[in-house]
CSV table of C-alpha atoms in Angstrom, one decimal:
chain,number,residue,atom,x,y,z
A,92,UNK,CA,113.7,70.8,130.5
A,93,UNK,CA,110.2,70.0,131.2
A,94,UNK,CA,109.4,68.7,134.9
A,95,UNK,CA,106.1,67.0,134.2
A,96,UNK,CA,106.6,63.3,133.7
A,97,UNK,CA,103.6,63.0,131.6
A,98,UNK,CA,104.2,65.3,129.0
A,99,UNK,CA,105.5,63.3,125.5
A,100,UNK,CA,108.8,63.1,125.1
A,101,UNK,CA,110.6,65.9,122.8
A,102,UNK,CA,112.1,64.4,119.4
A,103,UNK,CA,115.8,64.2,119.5
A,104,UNK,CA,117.2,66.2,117.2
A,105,UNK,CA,119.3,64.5,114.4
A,106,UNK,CA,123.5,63.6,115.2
A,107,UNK,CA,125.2,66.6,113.8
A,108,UNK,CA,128.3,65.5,111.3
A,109,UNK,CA,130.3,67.9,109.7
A,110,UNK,CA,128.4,69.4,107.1
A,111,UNK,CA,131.3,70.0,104.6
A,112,UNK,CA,133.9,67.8,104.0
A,113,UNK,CA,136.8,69.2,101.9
A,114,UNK,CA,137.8,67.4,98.6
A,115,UNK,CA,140.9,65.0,98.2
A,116,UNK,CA,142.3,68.1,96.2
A,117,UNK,CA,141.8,70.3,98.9
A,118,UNK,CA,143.4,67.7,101.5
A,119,UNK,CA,146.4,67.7,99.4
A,120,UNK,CA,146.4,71.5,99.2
A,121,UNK,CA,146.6,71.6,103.1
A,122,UNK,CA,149.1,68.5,103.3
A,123,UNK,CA,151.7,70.0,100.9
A,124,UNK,CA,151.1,73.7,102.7
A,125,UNK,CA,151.8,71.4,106.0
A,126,UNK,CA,155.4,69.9,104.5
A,127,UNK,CA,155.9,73.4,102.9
A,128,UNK,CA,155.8,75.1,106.8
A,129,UNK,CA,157.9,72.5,107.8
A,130,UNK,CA,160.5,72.9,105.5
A,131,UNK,CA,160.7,76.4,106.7
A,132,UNK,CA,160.7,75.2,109.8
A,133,UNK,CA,164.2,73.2,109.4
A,134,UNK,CA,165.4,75.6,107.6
A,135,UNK,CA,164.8,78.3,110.3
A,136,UNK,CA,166.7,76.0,112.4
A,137,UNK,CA,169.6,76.6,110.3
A,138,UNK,CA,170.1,79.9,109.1
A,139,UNK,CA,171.7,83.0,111.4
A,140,UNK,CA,168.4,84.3,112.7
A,141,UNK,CA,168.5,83.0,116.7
A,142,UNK,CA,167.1,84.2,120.2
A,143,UNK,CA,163.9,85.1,120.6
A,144,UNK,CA,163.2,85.3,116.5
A,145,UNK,CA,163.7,82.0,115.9
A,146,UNK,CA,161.7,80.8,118.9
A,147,UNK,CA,158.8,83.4,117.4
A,148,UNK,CA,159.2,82.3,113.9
A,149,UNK,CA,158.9,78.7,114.8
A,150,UNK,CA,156.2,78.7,117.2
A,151,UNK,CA,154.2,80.0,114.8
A,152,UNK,CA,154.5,78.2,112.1
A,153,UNK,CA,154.1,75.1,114.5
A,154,UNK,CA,150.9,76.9,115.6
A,155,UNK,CA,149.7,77.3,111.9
A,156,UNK,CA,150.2,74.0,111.4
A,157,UNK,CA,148.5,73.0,114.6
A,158,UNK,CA,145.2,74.9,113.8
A,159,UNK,CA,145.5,73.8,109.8
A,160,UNK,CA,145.4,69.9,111.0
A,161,UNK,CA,142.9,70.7,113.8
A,162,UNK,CA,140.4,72.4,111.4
A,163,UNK,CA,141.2,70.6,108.1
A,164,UNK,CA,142.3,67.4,109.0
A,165,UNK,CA,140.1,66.6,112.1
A,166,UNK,CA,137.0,68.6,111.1
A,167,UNK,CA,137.0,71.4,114.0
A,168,UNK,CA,136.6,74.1,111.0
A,169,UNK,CA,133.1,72.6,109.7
A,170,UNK,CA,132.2,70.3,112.7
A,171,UNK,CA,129.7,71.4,115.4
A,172,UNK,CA,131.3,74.5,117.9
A,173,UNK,CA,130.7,72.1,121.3
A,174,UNK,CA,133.9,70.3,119.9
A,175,UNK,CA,136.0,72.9,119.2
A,176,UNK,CA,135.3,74.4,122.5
A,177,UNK,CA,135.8,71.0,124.7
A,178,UNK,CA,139.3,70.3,123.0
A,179,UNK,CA,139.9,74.4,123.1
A,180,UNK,CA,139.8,73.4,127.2
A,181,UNK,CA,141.9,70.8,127.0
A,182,UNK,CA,144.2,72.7,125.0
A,183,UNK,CA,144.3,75.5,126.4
A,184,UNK,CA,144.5,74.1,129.8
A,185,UNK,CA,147.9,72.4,128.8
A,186,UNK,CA,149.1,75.6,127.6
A,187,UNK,CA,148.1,77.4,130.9
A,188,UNK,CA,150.1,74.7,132.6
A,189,UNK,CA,153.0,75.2,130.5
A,190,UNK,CA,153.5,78.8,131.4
A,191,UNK,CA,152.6,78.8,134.9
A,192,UNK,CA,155.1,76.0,135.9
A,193,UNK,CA,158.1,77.8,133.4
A,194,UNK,CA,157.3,81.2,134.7
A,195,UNK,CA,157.1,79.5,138.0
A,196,UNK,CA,160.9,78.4,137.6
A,197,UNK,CA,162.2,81.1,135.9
A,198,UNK,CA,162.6,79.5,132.9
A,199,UNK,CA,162.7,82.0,130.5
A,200,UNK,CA,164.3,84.6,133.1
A,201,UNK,CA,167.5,82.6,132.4
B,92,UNK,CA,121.6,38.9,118.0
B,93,UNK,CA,122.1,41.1,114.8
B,94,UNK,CA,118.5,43.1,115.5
B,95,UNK,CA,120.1,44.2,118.8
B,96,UNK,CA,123.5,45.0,117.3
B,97,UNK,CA,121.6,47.6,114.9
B,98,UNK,CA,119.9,48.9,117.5
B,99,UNK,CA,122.3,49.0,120.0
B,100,UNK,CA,123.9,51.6,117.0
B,101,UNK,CA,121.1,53.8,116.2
B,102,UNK,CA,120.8,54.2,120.0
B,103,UNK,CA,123.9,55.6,120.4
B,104,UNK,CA,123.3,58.2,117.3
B,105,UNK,CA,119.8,60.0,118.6
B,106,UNK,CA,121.1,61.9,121.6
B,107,UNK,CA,119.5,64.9,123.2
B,108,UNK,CA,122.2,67.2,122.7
B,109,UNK,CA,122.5,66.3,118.9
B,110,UNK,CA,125.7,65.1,119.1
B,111,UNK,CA,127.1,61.4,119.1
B,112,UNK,CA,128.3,60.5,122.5
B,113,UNK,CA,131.0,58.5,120.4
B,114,UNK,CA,132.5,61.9,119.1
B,115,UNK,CA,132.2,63.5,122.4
B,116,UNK,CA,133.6,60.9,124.2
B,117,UNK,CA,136.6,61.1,121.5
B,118,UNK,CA,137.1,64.6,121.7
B,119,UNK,CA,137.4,64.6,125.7
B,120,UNK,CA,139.9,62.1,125.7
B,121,UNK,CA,142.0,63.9,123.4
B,122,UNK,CA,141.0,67.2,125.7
B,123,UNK,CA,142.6,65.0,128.4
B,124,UNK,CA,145.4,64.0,126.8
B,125,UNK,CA,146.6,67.5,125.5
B,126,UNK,CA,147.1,67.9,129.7
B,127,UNK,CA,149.2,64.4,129.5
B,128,UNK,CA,151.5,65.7,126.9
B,129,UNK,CA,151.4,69.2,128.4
B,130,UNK,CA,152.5,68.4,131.4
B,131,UNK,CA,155.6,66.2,129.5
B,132,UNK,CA,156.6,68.9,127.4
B,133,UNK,CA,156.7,70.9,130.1
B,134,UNK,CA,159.0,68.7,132.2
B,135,UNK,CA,161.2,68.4,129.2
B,136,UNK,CA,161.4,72.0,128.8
B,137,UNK,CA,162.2,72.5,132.7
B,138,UNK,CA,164.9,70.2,132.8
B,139,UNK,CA,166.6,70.3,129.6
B,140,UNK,CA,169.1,72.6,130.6
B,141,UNK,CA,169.8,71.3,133.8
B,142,UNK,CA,171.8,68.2,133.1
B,143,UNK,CA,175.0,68.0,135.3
B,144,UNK,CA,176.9,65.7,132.6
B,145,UNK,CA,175.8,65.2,129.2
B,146,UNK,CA,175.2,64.1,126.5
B,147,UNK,CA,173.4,67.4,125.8
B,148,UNK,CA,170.8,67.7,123.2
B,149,UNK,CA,173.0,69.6,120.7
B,150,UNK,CA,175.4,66.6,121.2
B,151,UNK,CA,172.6,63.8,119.6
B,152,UNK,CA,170.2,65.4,117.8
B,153,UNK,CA,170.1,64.9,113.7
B,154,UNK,CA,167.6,67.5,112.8
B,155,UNK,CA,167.9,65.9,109.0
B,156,UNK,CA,166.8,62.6,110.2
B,157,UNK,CA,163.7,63.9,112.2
B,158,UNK,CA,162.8,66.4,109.8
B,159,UNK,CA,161.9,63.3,107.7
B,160,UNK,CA,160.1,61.6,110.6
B,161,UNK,CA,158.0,64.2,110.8
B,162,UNK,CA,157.2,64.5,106.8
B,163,UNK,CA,156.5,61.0,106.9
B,164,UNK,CA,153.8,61.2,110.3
B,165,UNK,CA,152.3,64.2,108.1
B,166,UNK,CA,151.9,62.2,105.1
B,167,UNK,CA,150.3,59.6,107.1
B,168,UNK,CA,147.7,62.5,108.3
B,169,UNK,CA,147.1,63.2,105.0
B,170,UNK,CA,146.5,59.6,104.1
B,171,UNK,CA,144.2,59.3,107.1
B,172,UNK,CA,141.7,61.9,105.7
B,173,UNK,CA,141.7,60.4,102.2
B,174,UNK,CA,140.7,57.0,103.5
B,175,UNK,CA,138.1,59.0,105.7
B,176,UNK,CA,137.1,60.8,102.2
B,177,UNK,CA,137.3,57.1,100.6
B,178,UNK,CA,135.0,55.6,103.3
B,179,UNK,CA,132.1,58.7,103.1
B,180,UNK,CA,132.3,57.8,99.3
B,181,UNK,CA,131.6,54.4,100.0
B,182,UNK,CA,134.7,53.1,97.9
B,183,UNK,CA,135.9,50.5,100.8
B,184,UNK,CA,138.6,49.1,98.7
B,185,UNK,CA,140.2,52.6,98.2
B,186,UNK,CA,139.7,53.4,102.2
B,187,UNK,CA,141.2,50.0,103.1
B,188,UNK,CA,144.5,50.9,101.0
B,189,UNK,CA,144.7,54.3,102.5
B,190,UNK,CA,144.5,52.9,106.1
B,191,UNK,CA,147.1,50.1,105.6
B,192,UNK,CA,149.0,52.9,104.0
B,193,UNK,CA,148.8,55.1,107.0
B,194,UNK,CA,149.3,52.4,109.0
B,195,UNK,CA,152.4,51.9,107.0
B,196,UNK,CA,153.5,55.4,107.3
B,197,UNK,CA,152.6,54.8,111.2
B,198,UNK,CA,155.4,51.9,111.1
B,199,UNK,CA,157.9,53.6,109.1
B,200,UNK,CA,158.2,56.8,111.8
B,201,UNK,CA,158.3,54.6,115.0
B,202,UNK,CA,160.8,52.3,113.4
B,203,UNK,CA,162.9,55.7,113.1
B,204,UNK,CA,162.4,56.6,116.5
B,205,UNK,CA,163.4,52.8,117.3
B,206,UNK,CA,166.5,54.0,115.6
B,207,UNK,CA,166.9,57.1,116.9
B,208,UNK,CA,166.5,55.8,120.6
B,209,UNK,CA,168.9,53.4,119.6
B,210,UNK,CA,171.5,55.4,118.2
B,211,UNK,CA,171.1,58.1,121.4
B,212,UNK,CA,172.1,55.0,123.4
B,213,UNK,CA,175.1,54.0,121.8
B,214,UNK,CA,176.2,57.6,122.0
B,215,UNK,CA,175.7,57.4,125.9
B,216,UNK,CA,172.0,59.2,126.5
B,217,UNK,CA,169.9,56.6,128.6
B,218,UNK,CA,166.5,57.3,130.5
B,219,UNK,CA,169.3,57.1,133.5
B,220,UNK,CA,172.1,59.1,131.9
B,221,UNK,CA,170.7,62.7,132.9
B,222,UNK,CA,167.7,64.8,133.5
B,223,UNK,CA,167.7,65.8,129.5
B,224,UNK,CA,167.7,61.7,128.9
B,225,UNK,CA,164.8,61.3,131.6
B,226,UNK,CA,162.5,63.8,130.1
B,227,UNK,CA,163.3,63.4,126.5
B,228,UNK,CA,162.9,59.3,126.5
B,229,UNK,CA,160.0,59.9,128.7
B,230,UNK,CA,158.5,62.5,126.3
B,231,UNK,CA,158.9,60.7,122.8
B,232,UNK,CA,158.3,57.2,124.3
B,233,UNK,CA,155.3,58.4,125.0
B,234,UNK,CA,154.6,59.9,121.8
B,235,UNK,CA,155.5,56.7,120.3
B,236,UNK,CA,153.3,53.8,121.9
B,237,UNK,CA,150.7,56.4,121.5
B,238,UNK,CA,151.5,56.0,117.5
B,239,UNK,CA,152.0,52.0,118.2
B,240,UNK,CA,148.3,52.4,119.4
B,241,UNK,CA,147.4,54.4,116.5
B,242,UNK,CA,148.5,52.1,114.5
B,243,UNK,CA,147.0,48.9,116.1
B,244,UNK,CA,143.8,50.7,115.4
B,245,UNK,CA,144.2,51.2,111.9
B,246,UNK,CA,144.8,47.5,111.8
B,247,UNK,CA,142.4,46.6,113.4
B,248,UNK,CA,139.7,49.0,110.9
B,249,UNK,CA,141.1,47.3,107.9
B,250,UNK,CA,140.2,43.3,109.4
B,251,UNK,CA,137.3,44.3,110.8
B,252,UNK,CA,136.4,45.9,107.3
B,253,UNK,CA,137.7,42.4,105.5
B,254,UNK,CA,135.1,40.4,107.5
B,255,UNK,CA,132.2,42.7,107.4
B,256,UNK,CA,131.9,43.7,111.1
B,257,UNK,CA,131.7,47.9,110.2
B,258,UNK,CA,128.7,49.2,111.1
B,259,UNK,CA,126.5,50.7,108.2
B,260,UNK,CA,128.0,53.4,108.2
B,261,UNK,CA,132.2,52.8,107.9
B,262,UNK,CA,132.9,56.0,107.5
B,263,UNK,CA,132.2,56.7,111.2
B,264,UNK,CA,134.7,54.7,112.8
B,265,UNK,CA,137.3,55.7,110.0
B,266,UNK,CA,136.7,59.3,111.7
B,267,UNK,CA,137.6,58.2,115.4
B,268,UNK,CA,140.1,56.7,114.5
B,269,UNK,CA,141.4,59.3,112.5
B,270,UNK,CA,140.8,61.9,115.1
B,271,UNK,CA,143.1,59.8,117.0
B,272,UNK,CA,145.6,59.8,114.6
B,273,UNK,CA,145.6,63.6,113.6
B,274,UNK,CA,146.2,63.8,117.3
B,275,UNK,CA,148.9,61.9,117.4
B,276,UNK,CA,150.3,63.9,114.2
B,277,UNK,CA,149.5,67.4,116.1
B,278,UNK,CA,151.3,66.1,119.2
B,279,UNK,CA,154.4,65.6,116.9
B,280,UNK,CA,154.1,69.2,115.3
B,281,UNK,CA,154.5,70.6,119.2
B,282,UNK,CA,157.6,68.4,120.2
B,283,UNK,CA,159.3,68.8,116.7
B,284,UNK,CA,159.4,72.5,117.7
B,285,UNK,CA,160.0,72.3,120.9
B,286,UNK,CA,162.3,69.2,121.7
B,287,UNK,CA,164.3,69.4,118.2
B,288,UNK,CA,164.2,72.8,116.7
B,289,UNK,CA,164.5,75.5,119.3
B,290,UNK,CA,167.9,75.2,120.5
B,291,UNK,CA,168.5,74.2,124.0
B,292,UNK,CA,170.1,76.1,126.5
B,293,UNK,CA,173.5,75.3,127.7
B,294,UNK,CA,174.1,74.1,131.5
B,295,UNK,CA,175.6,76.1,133.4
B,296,UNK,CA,179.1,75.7,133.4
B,297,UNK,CA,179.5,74.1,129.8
B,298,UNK,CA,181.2,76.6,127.5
């Protein structure tokens, strides 16, 4: 960053916008993949599997589905990096929150 | 009046990082309010199994009816982007049917929490009832004016598109919003999990 107060302003370089933008038939292909997970989903909640393989099996299809409407759906995926890494914080601040305060309690000890 | 009003607009879209300040600004909001609902879904989780007297969560939920909730607040994501896709393409008729329908989508899932809420408080579960009642109300009510905003939003797109008042380039506010709303939608894919689908442990006591 230049100090000298006389020296011509720098250009400003242009808004970056996501590049790409995925076609309706892509959309779709994520949206029914989305319904698809969730289906599983329910249906985990249903069958025999239980304890700590159902809480596995769902968390991560509910974290597939998280990163496929965060990078699809709201753009992370093509859009510039300083996004993804500002709602990363956010995000993974909650998170950090989350476990501190249950390990805190003993949650899971129970 | 208009001159200013255009320029006002380009301003904002020649910054020196490169990035609009409009997007920023949306994206640390919703940075801010992943700590809102983390810090809810962590008080739900914390107390859940606490509750002294029930109702108990495995004594109201219908994971049937919410399961649909939730295909219907993804199907309203999905309409989102094609009104976004709609608006990039300059077809603003085709945009303005896919908000309204996302704002109809937006309608149809807090009308089934309305429902839900209701039918929890006919079976005895209040804010009051219980420390599972506290959180959970507290949690999805949440959850649900945040869609009622959402949704106001949307409506508000579509009139403001009817009378002109989009800036050149309609296809930018269609994204806020929209960013909005997939948050709103991601939010839901969380608490689905965690509130309705991994089974709650049982108080102490309660066989």
């Amino acid at each position: 960053m230049s100090l000298d107060p006389h020296a011509p302003p720098r250009p400003a370089p242009p808004v970056a916008h996501a590049e790409y933008h995925p076609s309706t038939r892509e959309y779709v292909r994520v949206g029914l993949i989305l319904i698809a997970l969730t289906c599983i989903e329910v249906w985990l909640s249903y069958s025999s599997i239980d304890g700590w393989k159902l809480i596995a099996l769902l968390l991560t299809c509910t974290l597939i589905k998280f990163l496929m409407v965060v990078g699809y759906f709201m753009h992370l995926k093509f859009d510039n990096g300083r996004f993804s890494r500002l709602f990363a914080l956010g995000a993974v601040g909650a998170f950090t929150l989350y476990v501190v305060v249950l390990l805190m309690f003993g949650v899971w000890g129970h | 009046m208009a001159d200013v009003t255009h320029d006002a607009v380009h301003t904002e879209h020649v910054t020196s990082t490169g990035l609009s300040s409009t997007k920023l600004a949306m994206w640390l909001f919703l940075a801010s309010e992943c700590l809102l609902f983390g810090g809810l879904i962590t008080a739900y989780v914390l107390y859940r199994g606490q509750s002294t007297t029930g109702p108990y969560p495995q004594d109201v939920f219908d994971i049937g009816y919410t399961s649909v909730s939730s295909f219907v607040l993804l199907a309203s994501s999905l309409t989102m982007v094609l009104s976004h896709n709609a608006a990039l393409a300059r077809d603003y008729a085709r945009m303005r049917l896919w908000l309204l329908g996302t704002a109809m989508l937006g309608l149809t899932f807090v009308g089934g929490q309305v429902f839900e809420f209701t039918t929890f408080y006919h079976e005895g579960l209040s804010i009051k009832t219980n420390l599972f009642g506290s959180t959970f109300f507290t949690l999805t009510g949440f959850h649900g004016v945040h869609v009622t905003v959402g949704i106001l939003m949307l409506l508000i797109l579509v009139v403001l598109s009817f009378r002109g008042a989009l800036s050149d380039d309609p296809a930018f506010p269609v994204e806020m919003v929209g960013l909005y709303w997939h948050f709103v939608d991601i939010v839901w894919i969380v608490i689905f999990t965690l509130v309705y689908l991994i089974p709650s442990p049982k108080p102490p006591g309660v066989p």
